[in-house]
Coordinates of C-alpha atoms in Angstrom, one line a residue:
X126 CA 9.5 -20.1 -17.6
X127 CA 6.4 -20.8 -15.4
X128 CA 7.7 -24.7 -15.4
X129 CA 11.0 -23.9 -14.0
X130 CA 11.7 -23.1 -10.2
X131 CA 12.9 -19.2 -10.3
X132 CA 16.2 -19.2 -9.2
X133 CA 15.5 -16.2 -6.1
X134 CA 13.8 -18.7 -4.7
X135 CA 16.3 -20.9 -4.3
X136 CA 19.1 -20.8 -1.1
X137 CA 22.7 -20.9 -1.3
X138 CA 22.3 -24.4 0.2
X139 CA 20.0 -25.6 -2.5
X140 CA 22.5 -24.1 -4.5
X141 CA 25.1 -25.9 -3.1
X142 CA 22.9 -29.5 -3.0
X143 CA 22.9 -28.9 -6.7
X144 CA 26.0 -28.1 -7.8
X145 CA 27.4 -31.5 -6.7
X146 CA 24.1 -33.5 -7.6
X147 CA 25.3 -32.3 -11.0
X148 CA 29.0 -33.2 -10.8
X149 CA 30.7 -29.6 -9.8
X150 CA 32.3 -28.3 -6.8
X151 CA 30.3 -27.2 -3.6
X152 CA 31.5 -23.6 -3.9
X153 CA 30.4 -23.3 -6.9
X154 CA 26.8 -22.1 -5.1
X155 CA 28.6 -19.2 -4.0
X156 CA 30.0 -18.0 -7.7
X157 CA 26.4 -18.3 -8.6
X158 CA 25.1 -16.1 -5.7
X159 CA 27.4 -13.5 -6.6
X160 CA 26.4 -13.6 -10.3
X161 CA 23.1 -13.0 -9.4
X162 CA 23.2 -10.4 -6.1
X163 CA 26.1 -8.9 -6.9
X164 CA 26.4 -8.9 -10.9
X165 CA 22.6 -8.4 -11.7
X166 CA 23.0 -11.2 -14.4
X167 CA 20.0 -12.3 -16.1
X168 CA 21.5 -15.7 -18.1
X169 CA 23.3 -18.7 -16.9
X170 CA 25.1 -19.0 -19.9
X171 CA 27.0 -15.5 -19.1
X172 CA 28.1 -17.1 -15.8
X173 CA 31.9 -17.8 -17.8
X174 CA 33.5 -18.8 -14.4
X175 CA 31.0 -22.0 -14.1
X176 CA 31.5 -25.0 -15.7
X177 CA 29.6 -25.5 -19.1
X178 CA 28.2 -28.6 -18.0
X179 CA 27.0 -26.5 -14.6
X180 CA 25.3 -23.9 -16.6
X181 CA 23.5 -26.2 -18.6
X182 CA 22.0 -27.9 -15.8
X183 CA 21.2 -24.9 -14.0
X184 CA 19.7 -23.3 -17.3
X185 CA 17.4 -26.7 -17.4
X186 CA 16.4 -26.4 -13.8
X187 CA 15.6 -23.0 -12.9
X188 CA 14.3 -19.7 -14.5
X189 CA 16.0 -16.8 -13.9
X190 CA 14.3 -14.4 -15.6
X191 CA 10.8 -13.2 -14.8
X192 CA 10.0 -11.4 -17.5
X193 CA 11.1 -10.1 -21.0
X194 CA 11.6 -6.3 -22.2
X195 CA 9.3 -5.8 -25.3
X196 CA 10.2 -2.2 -25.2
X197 CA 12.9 0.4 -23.6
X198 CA 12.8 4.5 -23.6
X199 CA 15.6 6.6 -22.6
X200 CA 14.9 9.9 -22.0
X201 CA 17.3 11.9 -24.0
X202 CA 17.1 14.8 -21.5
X203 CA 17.6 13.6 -17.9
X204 CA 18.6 9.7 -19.4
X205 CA 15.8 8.3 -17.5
X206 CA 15.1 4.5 -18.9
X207 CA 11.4 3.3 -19.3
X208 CA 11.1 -0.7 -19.7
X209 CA 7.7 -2.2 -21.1
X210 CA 8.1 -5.5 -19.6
X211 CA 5.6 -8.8 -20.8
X212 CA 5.3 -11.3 -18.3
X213 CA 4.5 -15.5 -19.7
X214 CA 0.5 -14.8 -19.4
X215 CA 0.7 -11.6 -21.4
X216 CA -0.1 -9.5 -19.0
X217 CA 2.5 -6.3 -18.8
X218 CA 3.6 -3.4 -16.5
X219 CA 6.6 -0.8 -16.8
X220 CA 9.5 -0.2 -14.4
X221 CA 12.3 2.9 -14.6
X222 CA 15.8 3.4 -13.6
X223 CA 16.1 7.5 -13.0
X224 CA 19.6 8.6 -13.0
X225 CA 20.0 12.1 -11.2
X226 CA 23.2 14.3 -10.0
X227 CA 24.8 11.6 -7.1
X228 CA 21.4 9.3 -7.3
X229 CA 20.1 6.4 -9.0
X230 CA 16.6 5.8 -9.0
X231 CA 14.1 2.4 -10.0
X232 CA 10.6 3.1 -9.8
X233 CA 8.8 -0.5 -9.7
X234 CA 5.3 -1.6 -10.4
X235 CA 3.7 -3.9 -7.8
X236 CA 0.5 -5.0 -9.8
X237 CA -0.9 -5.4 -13.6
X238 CA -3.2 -2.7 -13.4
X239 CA -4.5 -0.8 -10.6
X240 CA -7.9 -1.0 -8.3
X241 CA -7.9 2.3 -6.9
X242 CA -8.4 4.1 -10.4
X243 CA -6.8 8.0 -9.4
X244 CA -8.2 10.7 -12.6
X245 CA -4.8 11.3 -13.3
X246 CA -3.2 8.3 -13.5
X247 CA -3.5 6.3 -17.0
X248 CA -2.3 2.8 -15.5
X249 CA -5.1 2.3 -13.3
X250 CA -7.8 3.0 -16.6
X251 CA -8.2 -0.5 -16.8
X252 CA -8.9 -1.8 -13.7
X253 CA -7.0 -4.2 -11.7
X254 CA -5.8 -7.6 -13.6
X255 CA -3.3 -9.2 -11.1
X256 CA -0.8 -8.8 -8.4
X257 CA 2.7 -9.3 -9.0
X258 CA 4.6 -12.5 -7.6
X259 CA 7.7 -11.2 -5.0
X260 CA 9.7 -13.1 -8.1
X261 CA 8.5 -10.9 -10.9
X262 CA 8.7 -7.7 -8.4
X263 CA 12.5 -8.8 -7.8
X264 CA 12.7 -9.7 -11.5
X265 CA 11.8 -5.3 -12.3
X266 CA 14.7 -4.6 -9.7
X267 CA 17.0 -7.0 -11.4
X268 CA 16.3 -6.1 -15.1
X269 CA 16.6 -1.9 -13.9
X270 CA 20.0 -3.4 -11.9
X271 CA 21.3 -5.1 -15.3
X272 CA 20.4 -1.7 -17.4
X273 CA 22.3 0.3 -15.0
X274 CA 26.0 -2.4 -14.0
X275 CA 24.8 -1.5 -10.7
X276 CA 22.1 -1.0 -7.8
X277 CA 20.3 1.8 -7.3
X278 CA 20.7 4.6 -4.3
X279 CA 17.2 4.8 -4.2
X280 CA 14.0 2.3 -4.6
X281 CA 10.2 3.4 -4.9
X282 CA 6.8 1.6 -5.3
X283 CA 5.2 4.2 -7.3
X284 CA 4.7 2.1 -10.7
X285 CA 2.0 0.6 -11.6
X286 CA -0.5 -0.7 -8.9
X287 CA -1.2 -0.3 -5.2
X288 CA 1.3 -1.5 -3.5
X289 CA -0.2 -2.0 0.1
X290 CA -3.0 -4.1 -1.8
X291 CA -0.5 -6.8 -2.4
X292 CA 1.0 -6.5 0.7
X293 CA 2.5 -10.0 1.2
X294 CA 4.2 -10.5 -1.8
X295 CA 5.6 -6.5 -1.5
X296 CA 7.0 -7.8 1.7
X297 CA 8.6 -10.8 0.8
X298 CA 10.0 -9.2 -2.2
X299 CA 11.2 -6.1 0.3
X300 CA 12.7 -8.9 2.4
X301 CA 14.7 -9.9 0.1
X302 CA 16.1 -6.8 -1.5
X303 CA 17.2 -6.0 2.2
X304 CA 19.0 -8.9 2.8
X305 CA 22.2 -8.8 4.2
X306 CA 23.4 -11.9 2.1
X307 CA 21.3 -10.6 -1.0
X308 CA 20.9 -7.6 -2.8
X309 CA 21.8 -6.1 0.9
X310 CA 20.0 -2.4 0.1
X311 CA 19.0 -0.5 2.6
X312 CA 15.7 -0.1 4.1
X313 CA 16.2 3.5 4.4
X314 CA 16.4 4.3 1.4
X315 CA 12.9 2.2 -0.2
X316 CA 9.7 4.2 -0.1
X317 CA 6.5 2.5 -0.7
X318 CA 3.5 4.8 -2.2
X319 CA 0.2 4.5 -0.7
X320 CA -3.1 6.0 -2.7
X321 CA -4.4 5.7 1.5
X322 CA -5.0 1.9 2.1
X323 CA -5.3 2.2 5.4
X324 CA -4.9 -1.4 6.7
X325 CA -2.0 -2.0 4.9
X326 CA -0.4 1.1 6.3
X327 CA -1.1 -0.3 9.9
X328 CA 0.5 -3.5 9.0
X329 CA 3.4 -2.2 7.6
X330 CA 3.7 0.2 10.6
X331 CA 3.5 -3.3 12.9
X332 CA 6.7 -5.1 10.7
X333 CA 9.1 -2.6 12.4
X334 CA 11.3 -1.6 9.2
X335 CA 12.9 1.4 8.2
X336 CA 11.1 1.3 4.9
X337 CA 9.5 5.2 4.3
X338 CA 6.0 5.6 3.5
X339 CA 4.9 7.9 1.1
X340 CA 0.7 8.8 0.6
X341 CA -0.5 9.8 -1.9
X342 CA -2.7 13.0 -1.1
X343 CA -3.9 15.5 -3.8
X344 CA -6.1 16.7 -1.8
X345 CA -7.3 17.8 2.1
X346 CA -10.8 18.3 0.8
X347 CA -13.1 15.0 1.6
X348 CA -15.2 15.8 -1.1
X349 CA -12.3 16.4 -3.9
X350 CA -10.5 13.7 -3.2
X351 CA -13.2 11.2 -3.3
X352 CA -13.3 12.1 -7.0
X353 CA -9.1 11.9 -7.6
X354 CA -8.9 8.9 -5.9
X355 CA -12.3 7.0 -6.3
X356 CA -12.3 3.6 -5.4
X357 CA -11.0 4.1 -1.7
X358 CA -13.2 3.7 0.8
X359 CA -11.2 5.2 3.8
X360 CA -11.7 8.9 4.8
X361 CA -8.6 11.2 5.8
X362 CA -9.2 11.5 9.3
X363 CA -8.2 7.7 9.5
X364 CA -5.5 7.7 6.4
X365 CA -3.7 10.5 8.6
X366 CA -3.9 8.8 11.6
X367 CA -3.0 5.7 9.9
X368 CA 0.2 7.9 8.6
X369 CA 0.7 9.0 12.3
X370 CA 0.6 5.4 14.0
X371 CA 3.3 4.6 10.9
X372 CA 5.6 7.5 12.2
X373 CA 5.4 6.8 15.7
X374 CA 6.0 3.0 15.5
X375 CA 8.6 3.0 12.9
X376 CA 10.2 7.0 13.2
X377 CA 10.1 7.6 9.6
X378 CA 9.1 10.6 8.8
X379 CA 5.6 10.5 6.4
X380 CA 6.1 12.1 2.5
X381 CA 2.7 13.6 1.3
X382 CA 2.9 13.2 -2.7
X383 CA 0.3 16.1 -4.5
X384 CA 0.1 15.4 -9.0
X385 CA -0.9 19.4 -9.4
X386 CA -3.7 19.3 -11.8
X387 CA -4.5 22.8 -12.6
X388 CA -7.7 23.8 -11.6
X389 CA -8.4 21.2 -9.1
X390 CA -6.1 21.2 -6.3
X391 CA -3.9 24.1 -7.4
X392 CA -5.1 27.1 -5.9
X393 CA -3.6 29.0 -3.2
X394 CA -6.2 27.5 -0.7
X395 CA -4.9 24.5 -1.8
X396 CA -1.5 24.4 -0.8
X397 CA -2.7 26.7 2.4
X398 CA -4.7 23.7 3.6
X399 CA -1.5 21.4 2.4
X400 CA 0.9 23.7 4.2
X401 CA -1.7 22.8 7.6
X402 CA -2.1 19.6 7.4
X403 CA 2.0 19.1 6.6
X404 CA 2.9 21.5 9.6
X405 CA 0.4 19.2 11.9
X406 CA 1.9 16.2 10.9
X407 CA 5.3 17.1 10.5
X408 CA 5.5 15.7 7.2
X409 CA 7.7 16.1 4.2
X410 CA 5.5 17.5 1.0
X411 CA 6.8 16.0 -2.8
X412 CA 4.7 18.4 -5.3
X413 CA 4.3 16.3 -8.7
X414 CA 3.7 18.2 -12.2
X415 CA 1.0 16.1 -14.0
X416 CA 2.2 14.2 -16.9
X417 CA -0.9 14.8 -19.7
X418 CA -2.2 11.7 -21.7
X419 CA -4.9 10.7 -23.9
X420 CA -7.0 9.0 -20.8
X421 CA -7.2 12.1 -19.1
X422 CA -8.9 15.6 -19.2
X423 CA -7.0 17.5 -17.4
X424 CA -3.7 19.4 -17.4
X425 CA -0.8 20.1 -15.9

C-alpha cells in the first residue's frame, strides 16, 4: 500500500485525467467519487458500475485503503463497535462507531501512542510512536463509515493520541471531511479533545471553523493535575485562557471532560471547584466514569 498513491488524495480531475488515459469515459471520475464519499467503499473491485478493465487499473494505481482491521468488538449492550486497526509498518491504533437513540458516533485516534501519558488512560502507557497521516485519519472515518452503510451524526478526536500535537495533518484530514464536494460533514458537529496543548488550541482558534473544542480537565487543582496529566508543561491559568481566546474567536462554546477516578478528583470539593470554574467560563461539563484496566491503579 505504501507504493500506491492513496486514492483521497487524488481530485476529481486527476480522476478524470485517468479514466480516459486508461480507455473509459470522462465521467467515469464522478462514479468513482461517489463510491468513495458517498458509499464508504473500501475496494475497487466492488465499484460494479465501472468497467472491469477501469477497476483494474485503478486497483494497480492507487490504494484505497489505509489500513486493515485485525480485530472488531461489538458491544452486545449499547452495539458500540471497537476496530483494532494495523497500519503497513505494524504500528496500530483503535477507532469506534457508537450508535445511541437518534445519534451515531466515531471516536478516531490521531496518533500511535500518546506523549502526554494521563494515569488513567492505558493508550498513552507506551509513549508516543508516531503521528497519523490525514490519509490513515480519513482511512478510521472511512472503515467506521463502511461498518455502519452510513456517516456518522457526530465525530470526536478522543482516540488514541493528542490530537492538537499533530495539528497539521488533523487539519487537513478535518478539511476534507468538511468538504462540500466530499464527505460534506459538518463542522459543528466534530469536537476535537485537547489534554491542554495550549498552542495548538490558539491555532485552531486562529483557522476560524466551527469545529468544538473539548479539554480535557480532571482537575482545577495545579498540583493534582500535574500528576493526571504529566507530561504537559502548560499551567491552567493559560489552558483556560487558551479555552477562552478559542470561544471568543470561533463562538463555540468550550466542553470540560473530567474521567472520575474515585478518590482523586471525586470529592464534593471537587466538583464545587468544577462547578466555579464551569460557571466562569460558561462552559459545558462531560463527567466520564473511569474504564478500569490492568495499567492502572485506580478505580472508577
Amino acid at each position: 500500500m505504501n507504493s500506491k498513491r492513496h486514492i483521497l488524495s487524488v481530485s476529481k480531475n486527476e480522476l478524470a485525467v485517468f479514466a480516459v488515459n486508461t480507455g473509459a469515459e470522462k465521467y467515469r471520475a464522478s462514479q468513482i467519487w461517489d463510491w468513495i464519499y458517498k458509499k464508504y467503499c473500501l475496494s475497487f473491485e466492488l465499484m460494479k458500475n465501472l468497467p472491469p478493465e477501469l477497476r483494474k487499473a485503478l486497483d494497480a494505481n492507487f490504494a484505497i485503503k489505509t489500513a486493515e482491521a485485525i480485530d472488531k468488538k461489538v458491544d452486545e449492550k449499547d452495539g458500540t463497535v471497537k476496530f483494532l486497526i494495523k497500519f503497513p509498518d505494524g504500528e496500530c491504533v483503535e477507532c469506534a462507531s457508537i450508535p445511541s437513540p437518534g445519534r451515531l458516533t466515531f471516536c478516531l485516534s490521531s496518533q500511535v501512542g500518546c506523549p502526554v501519558a494521563c494515569v488513567f488512560c492505558a493508550s498513552g502507557a507506551k509513549g508516543l510512536s508516531r503521528n497519523l497521516s490525514s490519509t490513515e485519519i480519513i482511512g478510521e472515518f472511512l472503515l467506521c463509515a463502511a461498518e455502519s452503510g452510513s456517516k456518522p451524526t457526530n465525530l470526536v478526536f478522543m482516540g488514541v493520541g493528542e490530537p492538537l500535537m499533530n495539528y497539521s495533518n488533523l487539519v487537513e484530514a478535518l478539511n476534507i471531511i468538511s468538504a462540500p464536494d466530499k464527505f460534506a460533514f459538518s463542522p459543528r458537529r466534530i469536537t476535537i479533545s485537547t489534554s491542554g496543548y495550549v498552542p495548538g488550541i490558539l491555532k485552531l482558534a486562529s483557522e476560524g471553523k466551527q469545529w468544538n473544542l473539548a479539554l480535557s480537565l480532571h482537575s482545577t487543582d495545579e498540583q493534582k493535575r500535574e500528576k493526571i496529566v504529566p507530561n504537559l508543561k502548560y499551567k491552567l491559568p493559560e489552558i483556560i485562557d487558551a479555552c477562552a481566546e478559542y470561544k471568543k474567536k470561533t463562538g463555540r462554546i468550550v466542553t470540560f471532560e473530567w474521567v472520575l477516578i474515585d478518590g482523586v478528583n471525586s470529592s464534593e470539593k471537587d466538583a464545587e471547584s468544577l462547578a466555579k470554574i464551569a460557571k466562569k467560563t460558561a462552559s459545558k461539563v462531560n463527567l466520564i466514569p473511569f474504564n478500569p484496566h490492568e495499567l492502572s491503579p485506580f478505580k472508577r
